[in-house]
Each structure stands twice: as structure tokens, then as C-alpha cells.
Short mmCIF file of N, CA and C in Angstrom, two decimals:
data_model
loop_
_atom_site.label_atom_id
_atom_site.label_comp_id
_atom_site.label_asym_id
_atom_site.label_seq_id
_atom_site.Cartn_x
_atom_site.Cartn_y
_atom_site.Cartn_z
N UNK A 7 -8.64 6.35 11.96
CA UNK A 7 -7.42 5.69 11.50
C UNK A 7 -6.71 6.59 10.49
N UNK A 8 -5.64 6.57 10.69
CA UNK A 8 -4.52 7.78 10.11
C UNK A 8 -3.26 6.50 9.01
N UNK A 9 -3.81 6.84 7.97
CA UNK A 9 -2.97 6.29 7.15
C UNK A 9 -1.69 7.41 6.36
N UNK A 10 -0.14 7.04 6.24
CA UNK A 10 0.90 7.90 6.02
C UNK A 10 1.35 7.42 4.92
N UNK A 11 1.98 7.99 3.87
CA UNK A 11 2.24 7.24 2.77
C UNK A 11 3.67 8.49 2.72
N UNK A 12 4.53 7.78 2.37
CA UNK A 12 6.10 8.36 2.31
C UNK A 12 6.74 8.46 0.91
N UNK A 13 7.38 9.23 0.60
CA UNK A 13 7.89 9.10 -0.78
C UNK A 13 9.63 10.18 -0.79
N UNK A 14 9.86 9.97 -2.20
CA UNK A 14 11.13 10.88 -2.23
C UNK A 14 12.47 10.36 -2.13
N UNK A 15 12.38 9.38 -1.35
CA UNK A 15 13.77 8.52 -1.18
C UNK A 15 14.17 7.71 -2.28
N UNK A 16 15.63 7.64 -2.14
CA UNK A 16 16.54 7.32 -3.39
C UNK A 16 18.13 7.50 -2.92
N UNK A 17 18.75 7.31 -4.45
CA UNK A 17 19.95 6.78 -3.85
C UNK A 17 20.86 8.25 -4.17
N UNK A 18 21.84 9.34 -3.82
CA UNK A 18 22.16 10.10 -3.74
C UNK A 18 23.68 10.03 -3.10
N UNK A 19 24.47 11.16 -3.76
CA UNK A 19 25.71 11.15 -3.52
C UNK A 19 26.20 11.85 -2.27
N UNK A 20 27.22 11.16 -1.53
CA UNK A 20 27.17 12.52 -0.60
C UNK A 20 27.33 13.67 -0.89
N UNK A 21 26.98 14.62 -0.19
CA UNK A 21 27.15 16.31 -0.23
C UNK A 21 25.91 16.47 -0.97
N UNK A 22 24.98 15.24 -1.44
CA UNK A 22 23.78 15.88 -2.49
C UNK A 22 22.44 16.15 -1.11
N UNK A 23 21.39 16.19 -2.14
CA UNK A 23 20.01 16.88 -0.92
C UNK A 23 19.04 15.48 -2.04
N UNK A 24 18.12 15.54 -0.87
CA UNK A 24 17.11 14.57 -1.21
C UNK A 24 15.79 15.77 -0.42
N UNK A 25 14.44 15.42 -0.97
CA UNK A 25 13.57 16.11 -0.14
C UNK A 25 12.21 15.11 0.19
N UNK A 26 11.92 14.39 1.18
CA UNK A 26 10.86 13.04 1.51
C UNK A 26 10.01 13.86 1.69
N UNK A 27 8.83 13.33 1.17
CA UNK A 27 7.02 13.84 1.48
C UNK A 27 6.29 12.10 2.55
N UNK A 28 5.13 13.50 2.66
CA UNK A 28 4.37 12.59 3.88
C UNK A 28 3.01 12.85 3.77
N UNK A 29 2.55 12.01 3.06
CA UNK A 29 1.10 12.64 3.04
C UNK A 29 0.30 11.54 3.80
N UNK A 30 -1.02 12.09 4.49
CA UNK A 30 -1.49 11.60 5.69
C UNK A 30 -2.60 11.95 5.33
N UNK A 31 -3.91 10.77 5.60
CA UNK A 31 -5.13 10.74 5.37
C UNK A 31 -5.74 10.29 6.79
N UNK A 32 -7.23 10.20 6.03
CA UNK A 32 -8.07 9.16 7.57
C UNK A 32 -8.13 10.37 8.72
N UNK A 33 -8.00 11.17 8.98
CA UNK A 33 -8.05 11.60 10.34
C UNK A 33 -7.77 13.69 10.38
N UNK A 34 -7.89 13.62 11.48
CA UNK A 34 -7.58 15.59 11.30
C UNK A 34 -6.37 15.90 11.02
N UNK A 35 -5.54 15.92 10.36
CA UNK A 35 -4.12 16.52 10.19
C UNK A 35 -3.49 17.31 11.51
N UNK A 36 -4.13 18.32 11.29
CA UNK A 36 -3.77 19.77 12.13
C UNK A 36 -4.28 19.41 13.71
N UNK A 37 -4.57 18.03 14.30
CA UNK A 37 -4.78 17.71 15.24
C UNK A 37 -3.16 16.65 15.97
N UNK A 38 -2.27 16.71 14.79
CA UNK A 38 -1.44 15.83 14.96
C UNK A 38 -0.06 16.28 14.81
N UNK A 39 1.04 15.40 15.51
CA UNK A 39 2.10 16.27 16.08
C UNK A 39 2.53 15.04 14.95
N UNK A 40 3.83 15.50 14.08
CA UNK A 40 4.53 14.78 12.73
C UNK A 40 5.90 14.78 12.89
N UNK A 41 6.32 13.35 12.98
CA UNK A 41 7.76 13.08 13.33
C UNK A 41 8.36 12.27 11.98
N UNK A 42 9.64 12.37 12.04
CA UNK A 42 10.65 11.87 10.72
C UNK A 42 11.39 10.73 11.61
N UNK A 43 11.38 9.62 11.52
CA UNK A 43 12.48 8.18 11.91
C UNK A 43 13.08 8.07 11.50
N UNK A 44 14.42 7.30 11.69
CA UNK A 44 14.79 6.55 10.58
C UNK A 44 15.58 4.96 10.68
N UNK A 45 16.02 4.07 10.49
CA UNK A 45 16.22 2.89 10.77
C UNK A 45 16.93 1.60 9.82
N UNK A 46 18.21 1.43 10.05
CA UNK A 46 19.06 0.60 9.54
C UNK A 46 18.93 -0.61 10.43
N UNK A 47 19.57 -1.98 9.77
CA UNK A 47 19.44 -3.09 9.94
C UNK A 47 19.75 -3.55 11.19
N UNK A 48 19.45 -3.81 12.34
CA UNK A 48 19.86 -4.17 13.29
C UNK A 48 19.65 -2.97 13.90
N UNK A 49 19.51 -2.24 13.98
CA UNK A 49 19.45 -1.14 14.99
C UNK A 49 17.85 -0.73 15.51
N UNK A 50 17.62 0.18 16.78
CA UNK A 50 15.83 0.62 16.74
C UNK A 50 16.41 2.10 15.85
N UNK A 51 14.76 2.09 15.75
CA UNK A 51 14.17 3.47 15.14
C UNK A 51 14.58 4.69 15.72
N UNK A 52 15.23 5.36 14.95
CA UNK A 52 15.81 6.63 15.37
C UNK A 52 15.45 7.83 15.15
N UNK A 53 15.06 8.50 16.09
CA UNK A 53 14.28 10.06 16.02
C UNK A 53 14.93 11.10 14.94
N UNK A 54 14.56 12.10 14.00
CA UNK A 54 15.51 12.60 13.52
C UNK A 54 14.81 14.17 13.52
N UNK A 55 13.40 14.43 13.02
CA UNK A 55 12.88 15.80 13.05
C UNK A 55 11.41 15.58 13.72
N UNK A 56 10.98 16.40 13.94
CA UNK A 56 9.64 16.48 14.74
C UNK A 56 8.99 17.96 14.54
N UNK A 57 7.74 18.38 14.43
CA UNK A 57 6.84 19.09 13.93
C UNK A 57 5.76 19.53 14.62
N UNK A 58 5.21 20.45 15.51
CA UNK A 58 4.26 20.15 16.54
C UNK A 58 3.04 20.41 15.67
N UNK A 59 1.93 19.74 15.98
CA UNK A 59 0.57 20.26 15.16
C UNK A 59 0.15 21.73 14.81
N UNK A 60 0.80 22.47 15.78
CA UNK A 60 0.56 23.94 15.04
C UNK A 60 1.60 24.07 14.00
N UNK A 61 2.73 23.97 13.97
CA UNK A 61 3.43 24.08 13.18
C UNK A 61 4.59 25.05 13.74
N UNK A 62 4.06 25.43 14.79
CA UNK A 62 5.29 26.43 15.34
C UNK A 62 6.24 26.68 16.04
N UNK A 63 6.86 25.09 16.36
CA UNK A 63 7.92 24.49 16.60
C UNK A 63 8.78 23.12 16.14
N UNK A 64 9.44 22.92 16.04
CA UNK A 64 10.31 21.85 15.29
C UNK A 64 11.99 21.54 16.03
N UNK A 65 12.04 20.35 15.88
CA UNK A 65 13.11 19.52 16.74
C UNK A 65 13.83 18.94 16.22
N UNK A 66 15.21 18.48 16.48
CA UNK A 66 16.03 17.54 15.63
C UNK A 66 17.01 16.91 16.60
N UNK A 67 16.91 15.89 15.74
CA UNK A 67 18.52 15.35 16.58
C UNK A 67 19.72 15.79 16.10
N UNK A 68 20.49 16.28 17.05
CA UNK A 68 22.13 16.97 17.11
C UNK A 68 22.64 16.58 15.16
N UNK A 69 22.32 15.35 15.33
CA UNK A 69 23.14 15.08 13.88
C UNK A 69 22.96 15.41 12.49
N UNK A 70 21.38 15.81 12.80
CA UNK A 70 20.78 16.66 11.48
C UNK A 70 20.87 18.17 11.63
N UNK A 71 20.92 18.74 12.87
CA UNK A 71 20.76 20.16 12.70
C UNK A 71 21.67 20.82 11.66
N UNK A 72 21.04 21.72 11.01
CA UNK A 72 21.74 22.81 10.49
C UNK A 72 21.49 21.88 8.67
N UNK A 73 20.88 21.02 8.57
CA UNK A 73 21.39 19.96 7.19
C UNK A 73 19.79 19.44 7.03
N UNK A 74 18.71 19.13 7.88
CA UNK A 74 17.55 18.99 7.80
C UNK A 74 16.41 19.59 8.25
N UNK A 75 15.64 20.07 7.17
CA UNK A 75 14.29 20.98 7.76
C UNK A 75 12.96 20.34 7.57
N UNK A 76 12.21 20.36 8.78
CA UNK A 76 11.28 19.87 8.69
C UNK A 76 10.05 20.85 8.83
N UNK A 77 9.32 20.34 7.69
CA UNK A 77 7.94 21.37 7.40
C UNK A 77 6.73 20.40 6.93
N UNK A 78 5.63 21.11 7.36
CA UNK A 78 4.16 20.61 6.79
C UNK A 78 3.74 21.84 6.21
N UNK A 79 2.63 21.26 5.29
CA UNK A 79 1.54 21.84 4.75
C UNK A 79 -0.10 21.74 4.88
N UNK A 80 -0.53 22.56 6.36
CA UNK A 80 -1.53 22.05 6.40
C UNK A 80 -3.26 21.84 5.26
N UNK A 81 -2.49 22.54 3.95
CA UNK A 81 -3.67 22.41 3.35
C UNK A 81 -3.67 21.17 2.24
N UNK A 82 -2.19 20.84 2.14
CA UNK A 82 -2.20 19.50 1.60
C UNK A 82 -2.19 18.20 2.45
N UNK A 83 -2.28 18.63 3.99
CA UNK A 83 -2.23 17.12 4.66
C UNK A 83 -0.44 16.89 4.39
N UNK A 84 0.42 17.41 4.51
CA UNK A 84 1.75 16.80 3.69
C UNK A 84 2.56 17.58 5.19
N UNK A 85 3.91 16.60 5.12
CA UNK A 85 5.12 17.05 5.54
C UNK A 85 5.81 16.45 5.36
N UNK A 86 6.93 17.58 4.95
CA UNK A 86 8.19 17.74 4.48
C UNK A 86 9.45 17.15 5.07
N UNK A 87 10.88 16.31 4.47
CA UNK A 87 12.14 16.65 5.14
C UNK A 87 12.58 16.72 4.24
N UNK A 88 13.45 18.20 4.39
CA UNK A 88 14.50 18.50 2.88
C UNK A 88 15.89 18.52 3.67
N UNK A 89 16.80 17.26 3.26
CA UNK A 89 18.00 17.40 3.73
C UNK A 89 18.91 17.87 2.81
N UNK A 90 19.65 18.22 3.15
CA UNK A 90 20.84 18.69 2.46
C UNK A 90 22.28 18.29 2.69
N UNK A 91 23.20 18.60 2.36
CA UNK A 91 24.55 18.38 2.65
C UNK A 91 24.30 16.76 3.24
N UNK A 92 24.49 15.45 2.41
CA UNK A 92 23.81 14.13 3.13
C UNK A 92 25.21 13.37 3.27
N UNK A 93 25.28 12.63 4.21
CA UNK A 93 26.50 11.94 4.53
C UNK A 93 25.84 10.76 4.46
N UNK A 94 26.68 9.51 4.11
CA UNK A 94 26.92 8.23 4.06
C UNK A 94 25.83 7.75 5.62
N UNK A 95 26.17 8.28 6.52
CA UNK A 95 25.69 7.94 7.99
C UNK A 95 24.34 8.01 7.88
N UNK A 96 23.91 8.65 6.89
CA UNK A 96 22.31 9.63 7.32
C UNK A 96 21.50 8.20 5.93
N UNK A 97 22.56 7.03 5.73
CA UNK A 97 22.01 5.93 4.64
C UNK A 97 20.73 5.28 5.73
N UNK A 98 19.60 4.78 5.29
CA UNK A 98 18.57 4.36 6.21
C UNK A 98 17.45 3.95 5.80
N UNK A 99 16.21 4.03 6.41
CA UNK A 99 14.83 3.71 5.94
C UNK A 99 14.37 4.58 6.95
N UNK A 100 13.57 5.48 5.66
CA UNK A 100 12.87 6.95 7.02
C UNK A 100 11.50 6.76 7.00
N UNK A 101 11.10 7.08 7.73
CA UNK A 101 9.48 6.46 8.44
C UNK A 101 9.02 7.66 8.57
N UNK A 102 7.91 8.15 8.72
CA UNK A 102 7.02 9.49 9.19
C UNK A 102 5.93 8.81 10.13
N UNK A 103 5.46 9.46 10.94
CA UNK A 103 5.04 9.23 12.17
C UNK A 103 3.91 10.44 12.60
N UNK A 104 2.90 9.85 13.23
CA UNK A 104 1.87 10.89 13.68
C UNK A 104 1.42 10.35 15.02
N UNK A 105 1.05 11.80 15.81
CA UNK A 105 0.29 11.20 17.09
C UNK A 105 -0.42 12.43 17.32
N UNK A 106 -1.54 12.23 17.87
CA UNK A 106 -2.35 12.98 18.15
C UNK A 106 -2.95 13.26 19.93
N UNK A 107 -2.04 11.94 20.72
CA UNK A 107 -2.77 11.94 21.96
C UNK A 107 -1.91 13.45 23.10
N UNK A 108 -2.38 13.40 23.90
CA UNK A 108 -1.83 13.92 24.86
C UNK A 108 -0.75 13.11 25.83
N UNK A 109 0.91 13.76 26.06
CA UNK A 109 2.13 13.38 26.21
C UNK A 109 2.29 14.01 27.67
N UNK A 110 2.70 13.37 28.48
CA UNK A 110 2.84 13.79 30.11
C UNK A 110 4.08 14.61 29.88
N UNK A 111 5.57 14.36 29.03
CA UNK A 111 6.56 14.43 29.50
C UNK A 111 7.21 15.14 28.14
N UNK A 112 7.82 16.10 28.36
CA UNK A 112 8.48 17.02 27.22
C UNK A 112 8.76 16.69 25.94
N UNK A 113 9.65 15.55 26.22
CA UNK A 113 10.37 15.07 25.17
C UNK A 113 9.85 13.86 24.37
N UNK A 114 8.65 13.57 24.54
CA UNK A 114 7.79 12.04 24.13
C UNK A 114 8.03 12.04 22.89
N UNK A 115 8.18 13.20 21.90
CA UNK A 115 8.20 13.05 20.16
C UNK A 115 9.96 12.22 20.12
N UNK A 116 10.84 11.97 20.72
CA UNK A 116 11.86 11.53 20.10
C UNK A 116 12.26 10.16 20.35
N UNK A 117 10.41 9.31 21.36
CA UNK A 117 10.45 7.93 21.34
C UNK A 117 9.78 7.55 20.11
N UNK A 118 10.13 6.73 19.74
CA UNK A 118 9.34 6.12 18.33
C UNK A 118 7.98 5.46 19.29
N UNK A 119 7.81 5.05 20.58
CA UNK A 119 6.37 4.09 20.88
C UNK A 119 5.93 5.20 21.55
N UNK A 120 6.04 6.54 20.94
CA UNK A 120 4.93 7.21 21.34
C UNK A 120 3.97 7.30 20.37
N UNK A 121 4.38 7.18 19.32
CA UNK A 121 3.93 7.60 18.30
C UNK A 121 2.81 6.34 17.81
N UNK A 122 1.73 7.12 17.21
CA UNK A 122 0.28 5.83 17.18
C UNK A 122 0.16 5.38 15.53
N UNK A 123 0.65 6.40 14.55
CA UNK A 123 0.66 6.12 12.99
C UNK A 123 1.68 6.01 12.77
N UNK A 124 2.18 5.01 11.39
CA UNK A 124 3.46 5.00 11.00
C UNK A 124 3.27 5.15 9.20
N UNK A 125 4.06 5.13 8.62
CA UNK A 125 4.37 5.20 7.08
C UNK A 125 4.87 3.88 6.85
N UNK A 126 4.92 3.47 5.45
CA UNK A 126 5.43 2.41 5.30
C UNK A 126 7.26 2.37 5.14
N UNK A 127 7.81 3.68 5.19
CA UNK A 127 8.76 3.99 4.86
C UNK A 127 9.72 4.27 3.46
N UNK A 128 10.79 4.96 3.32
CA UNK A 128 11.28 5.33 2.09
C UNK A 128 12.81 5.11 2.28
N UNK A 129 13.05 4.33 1.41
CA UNK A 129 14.73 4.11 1.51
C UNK A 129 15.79 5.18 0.95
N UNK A 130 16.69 5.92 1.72
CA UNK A 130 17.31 6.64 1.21
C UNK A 130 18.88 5.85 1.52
N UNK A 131 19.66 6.44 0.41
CA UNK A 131 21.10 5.77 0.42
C UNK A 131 21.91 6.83 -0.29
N UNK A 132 22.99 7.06 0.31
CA UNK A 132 23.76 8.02 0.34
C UNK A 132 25.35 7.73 0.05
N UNK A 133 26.08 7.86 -1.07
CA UNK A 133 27.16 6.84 -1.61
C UNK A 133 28.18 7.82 -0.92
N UNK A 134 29.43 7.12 -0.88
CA UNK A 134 30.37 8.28 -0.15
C UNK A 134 31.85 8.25 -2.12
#
């Protein structure tokens, strides 16, 4: 059992940077592929960065590129999202996410029910 604990979120102006941690217990780290959510009221859970267990690839959705980087540390168990340049849009509740199983189909990290661990989440808000 893989427990995620989230932090970092807060309330921030646009054009400012926020940077969320993810630290992850219970289980092998470096056996697990680490995704960033995120999720406003009424809406599902929305994919935003992704991390493969080696570490030597990383994914985003169109709307973060170039503004969010996603990194781990495998000797702290931790990963990273340092956004930058933050717009009003990017206001939410961000979740971190782990899975460790084996995925038939390319793109499985940017469903949220692939994913088997969750965080309790971190509220970020972004004033315009």
C-alpha cells in the first residue's frame, strides 16, 4: 500500500510560480510511474504532468507546456511540480497519483482510473 501526501499549494497571483511536493511511502518508489491531476467543482480529474518510473520521460497536457515541470527525486521518495507563469484557469485541487501496474495502451498515464494511489490533494488558487 502506497500512501501520497501533497503539499505546497496556496493562493498566488497570476504570473506568480507555486512549486507542489509529493512524497510517497509504503511501497518501491522507483517501481512507480507519478502523475500530477487536477480538479475543480463539477468537473472530472484532469491529467496535467506525468513522470515515468525511470525518470526519463515526462508528459503534459497542451495547457501546461512550456509553464510546468515535472520532476522526482528518487532518493527522497518525492515529486515535484514547479509551475510558473500561473493563470487564473490553472485555479484547482491537484492530486498526485502513482501506479505501478503494467498498461496495454500508450497513453494510460492521462486517465485518472488508471492510476491505483492517490494524494489527498493541495489547493492551489490563482487571483487574476
Amino acid at each position: 500500500q502506497v500512501q501520497l501526501v501533497e503539499s505546497g499549494g496556496g493562493l498566488v497571483q497570476a504570473g506568480g510560480h507555486l512549486r507542489l511536493s509529493c512524497v510517497a511511502s509504503g511501497g518501491t518508489f522507483t517501481s512507480y510511474g507519478m502523475g500530477w491531476f487536477r480538479q475543480t467543482p463539477g468537473k472530472e480529474r484532469e491529467f496535467v504532468a506525468f513522470i515515468r518510473a525511470t525518470g526519463d520521460r515526462t508528459y503534459y497536457t497542451d495547457s501546461v507546456k512550456g509553464r510546468f515541470t515535472i520532476s522526482r527525486d528518487n532518493a527522497k521518495n518525492t515529486i515535484n511540480l514547479q509551475m510558473n507563469s500561473l493563470k487564473p484557469e490553472d485555479t484547482a485541487v491537484y492530486y498526485c497519483a502513482a501506479d505501478g501496474r503494467f498498461h496495454t495502451y500508450t497513453l494510460w498515464y492521462r486517465n485518472a482510473r488508471e492510476f491505483e494511489y492517490w494524494g489527498q490533494g493541495t489547493q492551489v488558487t490563482v487571483s487574476s
